[in-house]
CSV table of C-alpha atoms in Angstrom, one decimal:
chain,number,residue,atom,x,y,z
A,1,MET,CA,120.2,111.8,-32.8
A,2,VAL,CA,120.6,110.2,-36.3
A,3,GLU,CA,117.8,109.1,-38.3
A,4,SER,CA,117.8,105.6,-38.7
A,5,SER,CA,117.2,103.7,-41.9
A,6,THR,CA,115.1,100.8,-40.4
A,7,ASN,CA,111.5,101.0,-39.9
A,8,ALA,CA,111.5,99.2,-37.0
A,9,VAL,CA,110.4,100.7,-33.8
A,10,VAL,CA,108.9,99.8,-29.9
A,11,ALA,CA,106.3,101.8,-28.1
A,12,GLY,CA,107.7,103.9,-25.0
A,13,ILE,CA,104.9,104.8,-22.8
A,14,ASP,CA,105.2,107.9,-19.6
A,15,LEU,CA,102.1,106.8,-17.9
A,16,GLY,CA,101.8,109.7,-15.1
A,17,GLY,CA,99.6,111.1,-13.0
A,18,THR,CA,97.8,113.7,-15.2
A,19,LYS,CA,99.0,112.7,-19.0
A,20,THR,CA,100.1,109.8,-21.3
A,21,THR,CA,103.1,110.4,-23.7
A,22,VAL,CA,103.9,107.6,-26.2
A,23,VAL,CA,106.7,107.5,-28.7
A,24,LEU,CA,107.0,104.8,-31.7
A,25,CYS,CA,110.8,104.5,-30.8
A,26,ARG,CA,113.9,103.7,-33.1
A,27,ARG,CA,117.0,101.8,-31.8
A,28,ASP,CA,118.9,104.7,-32.2
A,29,GLY,CA,116.3,106.6,-30.1
A,30,SER,CA,115.2,108.8,-33.0
A,31,ILE,CA,111.4,109.2,-32.5
A,32,ALA,CA,108.9,107.9,-35.7
A,33,ALA,CA,106.1,109.6,-34.2
A,34,GLN,CA,105.0,110.7,-30.5
A,35,ALA,CA,101.5,111.9,-29.1
A,36,THR,CA,99.8,112.8,-25.5
A,37,ILE,CA,96.5,112.5,-24.1
A,38,ALA,CA,94.9,112.9,-20.5
A,39,THR,CA,95.4,110.2,-18.1
A,40,PRO,CA,91.9,108.5,-16.8
A,41,ALA,CA,93.6,108.3,-13.4
A,42,ARG,CA,90.7,108.7,-11.3
A,43,GLU,CA,88.8,105.7,-13.7
A,44,GLY,CA,90.7,102.9,-12.7
A,45,GLY,CA,93.9,100.7,-14.2
A,46,ALA,CA,92.2,99.0,-16.9
A,47,ALA,CA,90.8,102.4,-17.9
A,48,MET,CA,94.5,103.9,-17.8
A,49,SER,CA,95.9,100.7,-20.0
A,50,ALA,CA,92.9,100.8,-22.4
A,51,ALA,CA,93.9,104.6,-23.1
A,52,ALA,CA,97.2,104.0,-23.6
A,53,SER,CA,96.7,101.0,-25.7
A,54,GLY,CA,94.3,102.9,-27.9
A,55,LEU,CA,96.9,105.3,-28.4
A,56,VAL,CA,100.2,102.9,-29.3
A,57,LYS,CA,97.2,101.4,-32.0
A,58,GLU,CA,96.1,104.6,-33.5
A,59,MET,CA,99.8,105.6,-33.6
A,60,GLU,CA,100.8,102.3,-35.4
A,61,SER,CA,97.7,103.0,-38.0
A,62,SER,CA,98.3,106.2,-39.1
A,63,SER,CA,102.4,105.9,-39.3
A,64,GLY,CA,102.4,102.5,-40.9
A,65,LEU,CA,104.7,101.0,-38.6
A,66,HIS,CA,104.2,98.2,-35.7
A,67,ALA,CA,105.9,98.4,-32.6
A,68,LEU,CA,108.0,95.2,-31.7
A,69,ALA,CA,107.6,95.6,-27.7
A,70,VAL,CA,106.2,98.3,-25.4
A,71,GLY,CA,107.9,99.2,-22.5
A,72,VAL,CA,106.2,101.7,-19.5
A,73,GLY,CA,107.3,103.5,-17.4
A,74,ALA,CA,104.7,104.0,-14.6
A,75,ALA,CA,103.9,106.3,-11.5
A,76,GLY,CA,104.0,104.0,-8.0
A,77,VAL,CA,106.3,101.5,-7.1
A,78,ILE,CA,106.6,98.6,-9.4
A,79,ASP,CA,107.2,95.2,-9.3
A,80,GLN,CA,108.9,94.6,-12.6
A,81,LYS,CA,109.1,90.6,-12.7
A,82,ALA,CA,105.5,90.2,-11.6
A,83,GLY,CA,104.3,93.3,-14.2
A,84,VAL,CA,102.6,94.6,-11.5
A,85,VAL,CA,102.0,98.3,-9.7
A,86,THR,CA,102.7,97.0,-6.1
A,87,ALA,CA,101.7,100.6,-4.7
A,88,ALA,CA,100.5,104.0,-5.5
A,89,SER,CA,99.4,107.6,-4.6
A,90,ALA,CA,95.9,108.1,-3.8
A,91,SER,CA,95.5,110.6,-6.7
A,92,PHE,CA,95.2,107.1,-9.0
A,93,LYS,CA,92.3,104.6,-8.5
A,94,ASP,CA,92.7,100.9,-8.3
A,95,TRP,CA,95.9,101.4,-9.8
A,96,ALA,CA,97.9,99.5,-6.9
A,97,GLY,CA,97.7,95.7,-7.5
A,98,PHE,CA,96.8,96.1,-11.2
A,99,ARG,CA,98.6,93.9,-13.2
A,100,LEU,CA,99.8,96.5,-16.2
A,101,ALA,CA,102.3,94.3,-18.1
A,102,ALA,CA,99.4,91.3,-18.8
A,103,ASP,CA,96.8,94.0,-19.1
A,104,LEU,CA,98.6,95.9,-21.8
A,105,SER,CA,100.0,93.2,-23.5
A,106,ALA,CA,96.7,91.5,-23.6
A,107,ARG,CA,95.6,94.6,-25.6
A,108,VAL,CA,98.4,95.6,-27.6
A,109,GLY,CA,99.7,91.9,-29.0
A,110,VAL,CA,103.4,92.1,-27.9
A,111,GLY,CA,105.3,91.8,-25.2
A,112,VAL,CA,105.4,94.7,-22.3
A,113,VAL,CA,108.1,95.4,-19.6
A,114,ILE,CA,106.9,98.1,-16.8
A,115,ASP,CA,109.2,99.9,-14.5
A,116,ASN,CA,109.1,103.2,-12.3
A,117,ASP,CA,109.4,106.4,-14.1
A,118,VAL,CA,111.7,107.8,-12.5
A,119,ASN,CA,114.0,104.4,-13.6
A,120,ALA,CA,112.6,104.7,-16.8
A,121,PHE,CA,114.1,108.5,-16.3
A,122,LEU,CA,117.4,107.3,-15.8
A,123,ARG,CA,117.5,104.7,-18.1
A,124,GLY,CA,116.8,107.5,-20.7
A,125,GLU,CA,119.5,109.4,-19.8
A,126,MET,CA,121.8,106.5,-20.0
A,127,ALA,CA,120.9,105.4,-23.2
A,128,TYR,CA,120.2,108.6,-25.6
A,129,GLY,CA,120.9,111.6,-23.3
A,130,ALA,CA,123.4,113.2,-20.2
A,131,LEU,CA,124.8,109.7,-19.2
A,132,ILE,CA,125.5,107.9,-22.5
A,133,GLY,CA,128.5,105.6,-21.4
A,134,CYS,CA,127.9,105.8,-18.2
A,135,THR,CA,127.4,102.4,-16.4
A,136,ASP,CA,127.1,103.3,-12.9
A,137,ALA,CA,124.8,106.5,-12.2
A,138,VAL,CA,122.0,107.8,-9.5
A,139,GLY,CA,118.8,109.3,-11.1
A,140,ILE,CA,116.4,112.2,-9.1
A,141,MET,CA,113.6,114.0,-10.4
A,142,LEU,CA,112.5,117.2,-8.5
A,143,GLY,CA,109.4,117.6,-9.3
A,144,THR,CA,105.8,117.8,-6.7
A,145,GLY,CA,107.9,115.0,-5.2
A,146,VAL,CA,111.1,113.9,-5.1
A,147,GLY,CA,112.3,110.3,-6.8
A,148,GLY,CA,115.3,108.5,-7.4
A,149,ALA,CA,117.0,105.9,-9.5
A,150,LEU,CA,119.9,103.7,-9.1
A,151,ALA,CA,122.1,102.1,-12.0
A,152,LEU,CA,124.9,99.8,-11.4
A,153,ASN,CA,127.0,97.5,-13.9
A,154,GLY,CA,125.2,99.0,-16.9
A,155,SER,CA,121.3,97.9,-15.4
A,156,VAL,CA,119.0,99.9,-13.4
A,157,PHE,CA,118.9,98.3,-10.1
A,158,ALA,CA,115.3,98.0,-8.6
A,159,GLY,CA,115.8,96.5,-5.7
A,160,PRO,CA,113.6,93.2,-4.4
A,161,ARG,CA,110.7,95.2,-3.4
A,162,GLY,CA,111.0,98.0,-6.6
A,163,ALA,CA,111.9,101.2,-4.3
A,164,ALA,CA,115.7,101.1,-4.6
A,165,GLY,CA,117.3,104.4,-5.1
A,166,GLU,CA,113.9,106.2,-3.5
A,167,ILE,CA,116.6,109.4,-2.4
A,168,GLY,CA,113.3,111.3,-1.7
A,169,HIS,CA,112.3,109.0,1.4
A,170,THR,CA,115.8,109.3,3.2
A,171,PRO,CA,115.2,110.6,6.5
A,172,GLY,CA,118.0,112.9,8.6
A,173,PHE,CA,116.3,116.4,7.1
A,174,GLY,CA,114.7,117.8,10.5
A,175,ALA,CA,111.3,117.0,11.6
A,176,LEU,CA,108.9,118.1,9.0
A,177,PRO,CA,106.4,116.1,7.7
A,178,CYS,CA,106.6,114.3,4.5
A,179,SER,CA,104.1,113.1,1.9
A,180,CYS,CA,104.7,109.7,2.7
A,181,GLY,CA,103.2,110.3,6.6
A,182,GLN,CA,106.8,110.1,8.0
A,183,GLN,CA,109.2,113.0,8.8
A,184,GLY,CA,112.5,114.4,7.9
A,185,HIS,CA,112.8,113.1,4.7
A,186,LEU,CA,114.8,114.9,1.9
A,187,GLU,CA,111.8,115.7,-0.1
A,188,THR,CA,110.3,118.2,3.1
A,189,LEU,CA,113.0,120.2,1.4
A,190,ALA,CA,113.9,119.5,-2.4
A,191,SER,CA,110.6,118.8,-3.6
A,192,GLY,CA,108.3,121.6,-5.7
A,193,ARG,CA,105.7,121.2,-3.1
A,194,SER,CA,108.2,121.9,-0.1
A,195,ILE,CA,110.0,124.8,-1.7
A,196,ALA,CA,106.7,126.2,-2.0
A,197,LEU,CA,105.7,125.4,1.6
A,198,ARG,CA,109.0,126.2,3.0
A,199,TYR,CA,109.0,129.5,1.6
A,200,THR,CA,105.6,130.4,2.6
A,201,GLU,CA,106.9,129.2,6.1
A,202,ARG,CA,109.8,131.8,6.0
A,203,SER,CA,108.0,134.8,4.3
A,204,GLY,CA,104.3,134.5,5.5
A,205,ARG,CA,103.6,134.7,1.5
A,206,ALA,CA,101.7,132.5,-0.3
A,207,ALA,CA,103.7,131.0,-3.4
A,208,ASN,CA,102.1,129.1,-6.6
A,209,GLY,CA,104.8,126.4,-6.5
A,210,ALA,CA,108.8,126.5,-7.0
A,211,ALA,CA,108.8,128.3,-10.1
A,212,GLN,CA,107.1,131.6,-8.5
A,213,VAL,CA,110.0,131.3,-5.6
A,214,ALA,CA,112.4,130.9,-8.3
A,215,ASP,CA,111.3,134.1,-9.5
A,216,PHE,CA,111.1,136.0,-6.4
A,217,ALA,CA,114.5,134.9,-5.8
A,218,ARG,CA,115.9,136.0,-9.1
A,219,ALA,CA,114.2,139.0,-8.1
A,220,GLY,CA,116.3,139.2,-4.8
A,221,ASP,CA,113.7,138.2,-2.1
A,222,PRO,CA,115.9,136.6,0.8
A,223,HIS,CA,113.2,134.2,1.9
A,224,ALA,CA,113.1,132.6,-1.9
A,225,LEU,CA,116.7,132.5,-1.7
A,226,ALA,CA,117.1,131.0,1.7
A,227,THR,CA,114.4,128.4,0.7
A,228,PHE,CA,116.5,127.2,-2.4
A,229,ASP,CA,119.8,127.1,-0.3
A,230,ALA,CA,118.3,125.0,2.2
A,231,ALA,CA,116.8,122.5,-0.6
A,232,GLY,CA,120.2,122.8,-2.7
A,233,ARG,CA,122.0,122.0,0.4
A,234,ALA,CA,120.0,119.2,1.5
A,235,LEU,CA,120.0,117.4,-1.7
A,236,GLY,CA,123.6,117.9,-1.9
A,237,GLN,CA,124.2,116.1,1.6
A,238,ALA,CA,121.7,113.5,0.3
A,239,ILE,CA,124.0,112.8,-2.7
A,240,VAL,CA,127.1,112.8,-1.0
A,241,THR,CA,125.6,109.7,1.0
A,242,THR,CA,124.4,107.7,-1.7
A,243,ALA,CA,127.4,108.0,-3.9
A,244,THR,CA,129.4,107.5,-0.7
A,245,ILE,CA,127.5,103.9,0.2
A,246,LEU,CA,127.7,102.9,-3.4
A,247,ASP,CA,130.7,104.6,-4.9
A,248,VAL,CA,128.9,105.8,-7.6
A,249,GLN,CA,130.5,109.3,-9.3
A,250,ASP,CA,127.5,110.2,-11.7
A,251,VAL,CA,124.2,111.9,-10.9
A,252,VAL,CA,121.2,113.2,-13.4
A,253,VAL,CA,118.8,115.6,-11.8
A,254,GLY,CA,115.6,115.9,-13.6
A,255,GLY,CA,112.0,117.2,-13.5
A,256,GLY,CA,110.0,120.5,-13.1
A,257,VAL,CA,112.5,122.0,-10.3
A,258,ARG,CA,115.3,121.8,-12.9
A,259,GLY,CA,114.3,125.1,-14.4
A,260,ALA,CA,115.6,126.6,-11.1
A,261,TRP,CA,119.2,124.7,-11.8
A,262,ASP,CA,120.8,128.2,-11.2
A,263,LEU,CA,119.3,128.6,-7.9
A,264,ILE,CA,120.0,124.8,-6.5
A,265,GLU,CA,123.3,124.2,-8.2
A,266,PRO,CA,125.5,126.8,-6.2
A,267,PRO,CA,124.5,125.5,-2.5
A,268,LEU,CA,124.3,122.0,-4.4
A,269,ALA,CA,128.0,122.2,-5.1
A,270,LYS,CA,129.4,123.6,-2.0
A,271,MET,CA,128.0,120.8,0.1
A,272,LEU,CA,130.0,118.4,-2.5
A,273,GLU,CA,133.1,120.8,-2.5
A,274,HIS,CA,133.4,120.1,1.4
A,275,ASN,CA,132.0,116.7,1.8
A,276,MET,CA,134.1,114.6,-1.1
A,277,PRO,CA,133.5,110.9,-1.2
A,278,VAL,CA,135.9,108.4,0.4
A,279,SER,CA,137.2,107.1,-2.7
A,280,GLY,CA,138.3,110.8,-3.5
A,281,TYR,CA,136.9,110.9,-7.0
A,282,PRO,CA,134.5,114.1,-7.1
A,283,LEU,CA,131.0,113.6,-7.8
A,284,ILE,CA,129.5,114.5,-11.3
A,285,VAL,CA,126.1,116.2,-11.3
A,286,HIS,CA,124.9,116.2,-14.5
A,287,PRO,CA,121.5,117.8,-15.8
A,288,GLY,CA,119.2,116.0,-17.5
A,289,SER,CA,119.7,116.4,-21.2
A,290,LEU,CA,116.4,114.8,-23.0
A,291,GLY,CA,113.8,117.2,-20.8
A,292,GLY,CA,110.6,115.9,-20.8
A,293,SER,CA,111.7,112.7,-23.0
A,294,SER,CA,113.8,111.1,-20.6
A,295,ALA,CA,111.0,108.8,-19.2
A,296,VAL,CA,109.4,108.1,-22.4
A,297,LEU,CA,112.6,107.4,-24.1
A,298,GLY,CA,114.1,105.3,-20.9
A,299,SER,CA,110.6,103.2,-21.5
A,300,ALA,CA,111.7,102.5,-25.3
A,301,ALA,CA,115.4,101.6,-24.5
A,302,ALA,CA,113.5,99.3,-21.9
A,303,ALA,CA,111.3,97.7,-24.6
A,304,TRP,CA,114.5,97.1,-27.2
A,305,GLU,CA,116.4,95.5,-24.0
A,306,SER,CA,113.6,93.1,-23.7
A,307,LEU,CA,113.8,91.8,-27.6
A,308,ALA,CA,117.7,91.7,-26.9
A,309,HIS,CA,117.1,87.7,-26.6
A,310,SER,CA,115.7,87.8,-30.6
A,311,PRO,CA,118.7,86.5,-33.2
A,312,GLU,CA,117.2,89.2,-35.6
A,313,LEU,CA,117.7,92.2,-32.7
A,314,ALA,CA,121.6,90.9,-31.7
A,315,ASN,CA,122.9,94.4,-32.1
A,316,THR,CA,120.0,96.1,-29.8
A,317,MET,CA,121.5,99.1,-28.1
A,318,LYS,CA,123.0,98.7,-25.2
A,319,VAL,CA,124.3,100.8,-22.0
A,320,GLY,CA,128.2,102.0,-22.8
A,321,SER,CA,130.9,100.5,-20.5
A,322,SER,CA,131.8,103.3,-18.9
A,323,CYS,CA,131.2,107.4,-18.3
C-alpha cells in the first residue's frame, strides 16, 4: 500500500468477542494509526461502544488526525440499515438488540456504518487484498466457527435480514450437532472447534484446538490427516454448491484455521476438480492476503464508501470492475 499524501482518514473498527481493534485509515488503505484493546463483552453493548469510541478519540488526539466517518465490523447478525445488532452469541451481554450505529455516532460525533465482521473481512480483501478488482465473490472465515459473506456486482450483499452468505450453517454434512442448535452443518466439520472435536472422536486423544491437530497431521498422525481431509472436502462441497447457485468464480478464505491451509487445500482442491460448476469456469480459491487486518480494513472501506456522496470525496475508493 502506497503512503497517501493526504491526512484525510476514517476509523475502521473490528469489534470482536475478545478484542477490539481500531485503525485510522487513508483512502488508499494505508494505516495512519492502529491500536487494540480488550472487548468488555460481558459488560454490555453500551460498554463495548464506549470502549471503542474512547479508543478512537485517544488515537485522534495522539495522531492529530480526525476521522471523517467510522465503519464497524461486529460479531453477530447485523441490520445494516437500522444500525442494530439483531442476534449474537451467548458470550456477549446485552448485544442483541443494541443500536450500535446510533450509540457510537453520538459518542464520536460523525456518521457510523456497521456490518457483520465476516462481511467486513470480504470487503477488506476486495478493497485492499487478495480480491482487488473482483466484483463477485464468496468470503469464508474459518475460526472458532465458520462464517460466510457474499459480494455481488461490486457490493457486499447482506440480504434482507443480514444473514446472506452464511455458508457455515448450510446443511448436508452428516448429523453432528452444530453450535447453532441444529445438525449437520458445514461448521461441524470445518471450524477450529469442530476440527479438534472430530480429531478427539477419531483418536481418543485430546487436542488443544485446530492448530495442535495440524501439528499432529504434519507429524504424520493418520487421525489428524483424516480430520483435515474431511474438513477440506466438506468446505469444497459447500463452495461448489454456493458458487454454482450464484455463478461466482472467486472465493477468499481467512481466519485462524487458514494457518492449516497446507492441510485443508489439497482435499478442497480435489473436490473442486471433480465438481466443476455448470458454467464450466473453474473456481479460484484465494487465501486471504491481509491476515488479521482484513475486517478492520474492510470496516474502514465501508466508512469511505459511506462518504462517497460528498463532493469533496468524489474520488473515493471503489471496488474494481472485474477480477
